[in-house]
Coordinates of C-alpha atoms and ligand atoms in Angstrom, one line a residue:
M1 CA -30.7 -7.7 -7.5
P2 CA -29.7 -4.7 -5.5
K3 CA -25.9 -3.8 -6.0
T4 CA -23.5 -5.1 -3.4
P5 CA -20.5 -2.8 -2.1
E6 CA -18.2 -4.9 -4.7
D7 CA -20.5 -3.7 -7.5
I8 CA -20.4 -0.3 -6.3
I9 CA -17.1 0.9 -4.3
R10 CA -14.0 1.6 -6.7
D11 CA -11.6 -1.2 -6.5
E12 CA -8.8 1.0 -5.4
I13 CA -10.8 2.0 -2.2
R14 CA -11.9 -1.7 -1.3
S15 CA -8.3 -2.5 -1.2
L16 CA -7.4 0.3 1.2
T17 CA -7.1 -0.5 4.8
A18 CA -8.5 2.4 7.0
Y19 CA -6.3 4.9 8.6
H20 CA -5.9 2.9 11.9
V21 CA -6.0 5.0 15.1
P22 CA -5.4 2.6 18.0
D23 CA -7.1 2.9 21.3
S24 CA -4.7 4.8 23.8
A25 CA -7.1 4.9 26.8
G26 CA -4.9 5.1 30.1
M27 CA -1.6 4.9 28.0
V28 CA 1.2 7.3 27.9
K29 CA 0.6 8.6 24.5
L30 CA 3.5 9.1 22.3
D31 CA 2.2 7.9 18.8
A32 CA 0.6 11.0 17.3
M33 CA 3.0 14.0 17.5
E34 CA 0.7 15.9 19.8
N35 CA 2.1 18.7 22.0
P36 CA 1.7 17.1 25.6
Y37 CA 1.0 20.3 27.5
R38 CA -2.3 21.7 27.7
L39 CA -3.1 25.4 27.8
P40 CA -2.4 27.5 30.9
P41 CA -5.2 27.4 33.2
A42 CA -6.1 31.2 32.8
L43 CA -6.3 30.9 29.2
R44 CA -8.7 28.0 29.5
E45 CA -10.8 29.8 31.7
R46 CA -11.2 32.6 29.2
L47 CA -11.9 29.9 26.5
A48 CA -14.5 28.5 28.6
R49 CA -16.3 31.9 29.1
L50 CA -16.0 32.6 25.1
L51 CA -17.5 29.3 24.3
E52 CA -20.3 29.8 26.6
Q53 CA -21.3 32.9 24.7
A54 CA -20.7 31.4 21.2
P55 CA -23.6 31.4 18.7
L56 CA -24.0 27.6 18.1
N57 CA -27.4 28.1 16.6
R58 CA -25.6 29.9 13.8
Y59 CA -23.5 28.9 11.1
P60 CA -19.9 30.0 11.5
D61 CA -18.1 33.1 9.9
P62 CA -17.7 31.8 6.3
A63 CA -14.8 34.2 5.6
A64 CA -13.1 33.9 9.1
G65 CA -11.4 37.2 8.2
E66 CA -10.0 38.2 11.6
L67 CA -8.8 34.6 12.3
K68 CA -6.9 34.7 8.8
A69 CA -5.3 38.0 9.7
Q70 CA -3.9 36.8 13.1
L71 CA -2.8 33.6 11.1
R72 CA -0.9 36.0 8.4
R73 CA 0.8 37.6 11.4
A74 CA 1.5 34.4 13.4
F75 CA 3.0 32.6 10.3
E76 CA 4.9 35.6 8.9
V77 CA 3.0 35.2 5.6
P78 CA 4.2 37.5 2.8
D79 CA 2.2 40.3 1.4
G80 CA 0.2 39.4 -1.5
M81 CA -0.2 35.9 -0.7
A82 CA -3.8 34.4 -0.1
L83 CA -4.7 31.9 2.9
L84 CA -7.1 29.0 2.7
L85 CA -8.3 27.0 5.9
G86 CA -9.0 23.7 6.3
N87 CA -10.4 21.4 8.9
G88 CA -6.9 20.3 9.5
S89 CA -4.3 20.4 7.1
D90 CA -5.6 16.8 5.8
E91 CA -8.5 18.6 4.3
L92 CA -6.3 21.0 2.4
I93 CA -4.4 18.2 0.9
Q94 CA -7.8 16.6 -0.1
M95 CA -8.9 19.9 -1.6
L96 CA -5.9 20.1 -3.5
I97 CA -5.9 16.9 -5.2
M98 CA -9.4 16.8 -5.8
A99 CA -8.9 19.9 -7.7
A100 CA -5.9 18.5 -9.9
A101 CA -7.2 15.1 -10.3
K102 CA -7.8 15.2 -14.0
P103 CA -7.9 11.6 -15.5
G104 CA -4.4 10.2 -15.5
A105 CA -3.2 12.8 -13.0
V106 CA -0.3 12.1 -11.0
V107 CA 0.7 13.0 -7.7
L108 CA 4.2 12.9 -6.4
G109 CA 6.1 12.4 -3.3
V110 CA 8.9 11.2 -1.8
E111 CA 9.1 7.8 0.2
P112 CA 8.9 7.7 3.1
S113 CA 6.8 10.3 3.9
F114 CA 3.2 11.5 5.3
V115 CA 1.1 8.6 4.3
M116 CA -2.0 10.9 3.6
F117 CA -0.4 12.4 0.4
R118 CA -0.6 8.8 -1.2
M119 CA -4.1 7.9 0.6
I120 CA -5.8 11.2 -0.5
A121 CA -4.5 10.4 -4.0
T122 CA -6.0 7.1 -4.1
F123 CA -9.3 8.5 -2.6
A124 CA -9.6 11.0 -5.5
G125 CA -8.6 8.6 -8.3
A126 CA -5.3 10.1 -8.9
R127 CA -1.8 7.9 -9.4
Y128 CA 0.6 8.1 -6.8
A129 CA 4.2 8.1 -7.7
G130 CA 6.5 7.8 -4.7
V131 CA 10.3 8.5 -5.2
D132 CA 12.6 6.8 -2.6
L133 CA 14.8 9.0 -0.4
R134 CA 18.5 8.1 0.2
D135 CA 19.4 5.6 2.9
D136 CA 20.5 8.5 5.0
F137 CA 16.7 9.9 4.2
S138 CA 18.3 12.8 2.1
L139 CA 16.4 13.9 -1.0
D140 CA 17.5 12.0 -4.0
I141 CA 17.4 15.1 -6.3
E142 CA 18.4 13.2 -9.5
R143 CA 15.7 10.5 -9.1
V144 CA 13.3 13.3 -8.1
L145 CA 14.1 15.4 -11.1
A146 CA 13.7 12.3 -13.3
A147 CA 10.4 11.4 -12.1
I148 CA 9.3 14.9 -12.6
E149 CA 10.4 14.9 -16.3
R150 CA 8.8 11.5 -16.7
E151 CA 5.5 11.6 -14.6
R152 CA 4.7 15.5 -15.4
P153 CA 3.0 15.5 -11.8
A154 CA -0.2 17.6 -11.5
V155 CA 1.0 18.3 -7.7
V156 CA 4.2 17.6 -5.6
F157 CA 4.2 17.1 -1.8
I158 CA 7.2 17.5 0.4
A159 CA 7.1 17.4 3.9
Y160 CA 9.6 19.8 5.6
P161 CA 10.5 18.4 8.1
N162 CA 9.7 15.0 6.9
N163 CA 7.3 12.9 8.7
P164 CA 8.4 10.1 9.9
T165 CA 12.2 10.7 9.3
G166 CA 12.2 14.1 11.0
N167 CA 14.9 15.6 9.0
L168 CA 14.8 18.6 6.9
F169 CA 15.7 18.3 3.2
D170 CA 18.3 20.4 1.8
A171 CA 16.7 23.7 1.1
G172 CA 18.6 24.2 -2.2
L173 CA 17.4 20.9 -3.6
V174 CA 13.9 21.5 -2.6
E175 CA 14.2 24.8 -4.7
R176 CA 15.3 22.7 -7.6
L177 CA 12.6 20.7 -7.2
I178 CA 9.9 23.7 -7.1
D179 CA 11.7 25.0 -10.2
A180 CA 11.3 21.8 -12.1
A181 CA 7.9 20.8 -11.2
P182 CA 5.1 21.7 -14.1
G183 CA 2.5 22.5 -11.2
P184 CA 2.2 23.3 -7.7
V185 CA 4.7 22.2 -5.0
V186 CA 3.3 22.1 -1.6
V187 CA 6.0 22.5 1.3
D188 CA 3.9 20.9 4.2
E189 CA 5.4 22.6 7.2
A190 CA 3.4 21.0 10.0
Y191 CA 6.4 20.6 12.1
S192 CA 8.1 23.9 11.5
A193 CA 7.7 25.1 14.9
F194 CA 10.2 22.7 16.0
A195 CA 12.7 23.1 12.9
G196 CA 13.4 26.7 12.7
A197 CA 13.4 26.7 9.0
S198 CA 10.7 27.5 6.4
F199 CA 9.6 28.2 2.8
M200 CA 7.3 31.0 3.9
E201 CA 9.4 33.7 2.9
R202 CA 10.0 32.2 -0.4
L203 CA 6.6 32.3 -1.6
P204 CA 7.2 35.4 -3.7
R205 CA 10.0 34.0 -5.6
H206 CA 8.3 30.6 -6.7
P207 CA 4.8 31.2 -8.2
N208 CA 4.2 27.5 -8.0
L209 CA 5.1 27.3 -4.3
L210 CA 2.5 26.7 -1.8
V211 CA 3.3 26.3 1.8
M212 CA 1.0 24.5 4.5
R213 CA 1.1 24.9 8.2
T214 CA -1.2 23.5 11.0
L215 CA -2.0 24.3 14.6
S216 CA -2.3 20.4 15.5
K217 CA 1.3 20.2 16.5
L218 CA 1.7 23.5 18.1
G219 CA -0.8 22.3 20.9
L220 CA -4.1 22.6 19.1
A221 CA -4.7 19.1 17.6
G222 CA -8.3 19.0 19.0
I223 CA -9.5 21.9 17.4
R224 CA -8.4 21.1 13.5
L225 CA -7.2 23.9 11.8
G226 CA -4.6 23.6 8.7
V227 CA -3.5 26.5 6.7
L228 CA -2.5 26.7 3.1
T229 CA -0.7 29.8 1.8
G230 CA 0.3 31.1 -1.8
A231 CA -0.4 32.9 -4.9
P232 CA -4.3 34.1 -4.9
R233 CA -4.6 32.6 -8.6
W234 CA -4.0 29.1 -6.9
L235 CA -5.9 29.4 -3.9
G236 CA -8.9 31.1 -5.5
E237 CA -9.5 27.9 -7.6
L238 CA -9.2 25.8 -4.4
D239 CA -11.4 27.6 -2.6
K240 CA -14.2 26.8 -4.8
L241 CA -14.0 23.1 -3.7
R242 CA -14.2 24.1 0.1
L243 CA -17.4 22.9 1.8
P244 CA -19.1 25.9 3.2
Y245 CA -18.4 26.4 6.7
N246 CA -15.5 24.0 6.9
V247 CA -13.8 25.4 9.9
N248 CA -16.5 25.4 12.8
T249 CA -17.3 28.1 15.3
L250 CA -15.6 26.4 18.2
T251 CA -12.2 26.2 16.2
Q252 CA -12.5 29.9 15.2
I253 CA -13.2 31.0 18.8
V254 CA -10.2 28.9 20.1
A255 CA -7.8 29.7 17.6
R256 CA -8.3 33.5 17.6
E257 CA -8.2 33.6 21.4
V258 CA -5.0 31.2 21.6
L259 CA -3.4 33.3 18.8
Q260 CA -3.7 36.4 20.8
H261 CA -1.6 34.6 23.6
G262 CA 0.7 33.1 21.0
D263 CA 3.7 33.1 23.0
V264 CA 2.1 30.2 25.3
L265 CA 2.5 28.0 21.9
T266 CA 6.0 29.2 21.0
E267 CA 7.1 28.6 24.6
Q268 CA 5.9 25.1 24.6
A269 CA 7.6 24.6 21.4
A270 CA 10.8 25.5 22.7
A271 CA 10.0 23.1 25.9
I272 CA 9.6 20.3 23.6
K273 CA 12.8 21.0 21.5
L274 CA 14.7 21.1 24.7
E275 CA 13.3 17.6 25.4
R276 CA 13.9 16.6 22.1
G277 CA 17.8 17.0 22.7
R278 CA 17.8 15.1 25.9
L279 CA 15.4 12.3 24.5
L280 CA 17.6 12.0 21.7
Q281 CA 21.0 11.8 23.7
A282 CA 19.3 9.1 26.1
L283 CA 18.2 6.8 23.2
Q284 CA 21.3 7.2 21.6
Q285 CA 23.0 5.7 24.8
V286 CA 20.6 2.7 25.0
P287 CA 22.3 -0.4 23.7
G288 CA 21.0 -1.6 20.4
V289 CA 19.0 1.6 19.5
T290 CA 20.0 3.7 16.7
A291 CA 18.2 6.8 17.0
Y292 CA 18.1 9.6 14.2
R293 CA 18.2 13.3 14.9
S294 CA 15.4 15.2 14.3
D295 CA 14.0 18.8 13.3
A296 CA 10.6 17.9 14.6
N297 CA 8.8 17.1 17.8
F298 CA 9.4 13.4 17.4
I299 CA 12.4 11.0 17.1
L300 CA 12.6 7.8 14.7
F301 CA 14.9 5.1 16.0
R302 CA 15.8 1.5 14.9
V303 CA 16.0 -1.6 16.8
R304 CA 16.0 -5.4 16.3
Q305 CA 12.6 -6.9 16.0
A306 CA 10.8 -3.6 16.0
E307 CA 7.4 -5.2 16.4
H308 CA 8.2 -7.1 19.4
V309 CA 9.6 -3.8 21.0
F310 CA 6.6 -1.8 20.1
D311 CA 4.5 -4.7 21.8
G312 CA 6.7 -4.8 24.8
L313 CA 6.1 -0.7 25.0
K314 CA 2.5 -1.1 24.9
Q315 CA 2.2 -3.9 27.4
R316 CA 4.2 -1.4 29.8
G317 CA 1.6 1.3 29.2
V318 CA 3.6 3.3 26.6
L319 CA 1.9 3.7 23.0
I320 CA 4.3 4.9 20.0
K321 CA 4.1 4.1 16.4
S322 CA 5.8 1.1 14.6
L323 CA 6.9 1.8 10.8
H324 CA 8.1 -1.8 10.2
G325 CA 6.8 -3.0 7.1
S326 CA 5.7 0.3 5.6
H327 CA 9.1 0.9 3.7
R328 CA 12.2 -0.5 2.9
L329 CA 14.0 2.3 4.5
L330 CA 12.0 1.9 7.8
A331 CA 12.7 -1.7 8.5
D332 CA 12.7 -2.1 12.2
C333 CA 12.1 1.7 12.8
L334 CA 9.6 3.1 15.4
R335 CA 8.9 6.6 15.9
V336 CA 8.4 8.4 19.3
T337 CA 6.7 11.6 19.9
V338 CA 8.6 14.0 22.2
G339 CA 6.3 14.2 25.6
T340 CA 6.8 15.9 28.8
P341 CA 10.0 14.9 30.8
D342 CA 7.9 12.2 33.0
E343 CA 6.6 10.8 29.9
N344 CA 9.9 10.5 28.1
A345 CA 11.3 8.9 31.2
A346 CA 8.5 6.4 31.4
F347 CA 9.1 5.6 27.7
L348 CA 12.8 5.1 28.3
T349 CA 12.2 3.0 31.2
A350 CA 9.8 0.9 29.2
L351 CA 12.2 0.6 26.7
T352 CA 15.1 -0.3 28.4
R353 CA 13.0 -3.1 30.3
T354 CA 11.5 -4.5 27.1
L355 CA 15.0 -4.7 25.4
A356 CA 16.4 -6.5 28.5
A357 CA 13.5 -9.1 28.7
Ligands
LIG401 N1 1.3 16.9 7.4 C1 2.2 16.2 8.0 C2 3.5 15.9 7.5 C3 1.6 15.4 8.8 O1 2.7 14.5 9.6 C4 0.6 15.5 9.5 C5 -0.2 14.9 10.9 N2 0.4 13.7 11.1 C6 -0.5 16.3 8.8 C7 0.0 17.3 7.8 C8 -2.0 16.5 9.0 O2 -2.2 17.3 10.1 P1 -3.5 18.0 10.5 O3 -3.7 17.7 11.9 O4 -3.3 19.5 10.4 O5 -4.5 17.3 9.7

């Protein structure tokens, strides 16, 4: 008898539901924290010429030395720290957990936070321990420290700012956590461009600190490039798990060229921050909406009957993200990415109409 998936596939994988990406064709797309702005036409033309010359018959540059040097400058990585590149930061999370997933290993994070920390722990056969945030989404440091003591986690993940709540945790508390953890603590700074706060400069002070960045939220979600920085003795081990050529030629060419015009991305991030302020103010004025201030490029808000509001927005052509049902603290919560002024206006109109219907 040939074996069935039930025989072969691990129970914890069969009980997962795949990370769902909804169809967004024709919608105002405010669900995935993308930068709503395209690159300026002159830069796009330059990219077209570079891509036309790309040696696609050859494997990519495996070391990506020049790209790493540019990222080091762009992200102000302290001297002496190593860089590891991934096919998005998702892949870096995967490498780290795979490397640390000894039998019985625990991955610790706070809840609610980025779902891939838990999912990838499950993929790798590690146990995930989630420590609830306080009701105001701040770090419950006593509970975190107690959990670190109890679980002795192999790896800890902290998103800074946090997704989906949008806030920065108190930096002093995060430092206490880093000092208490027995293993590496990854401070995931996917949204740092919108926050103006970072742990990057603290790397030399904490030998178990790793700082992760991505180009995705900065305007290059399509090329998939994540960066992990930290002490060479950690990253050297992780590099052994990296599949050869994980950062493809097209990604390397685009990242190198765009980083040479890095001010384009910084200016777009500044425009998004400005819009975030306007959107928050507008949301706070909608009756029946509680909107939380954010240090990222999205805003979390609470309504009555979130699922109904989510569907109403969708019917009106606006796609956001519903978090209702994913965690106790997110009951009736929705998350909207900050878009262009026009997209945000379309969202606000659709929201007001849905709430009035
Ligand atoms: N970290 C956080 C906190 C995120 O929210 C996301 C994307 N939603 C990622 C990492 C993954 O980003 P990437 O596109 O680099 O894989």
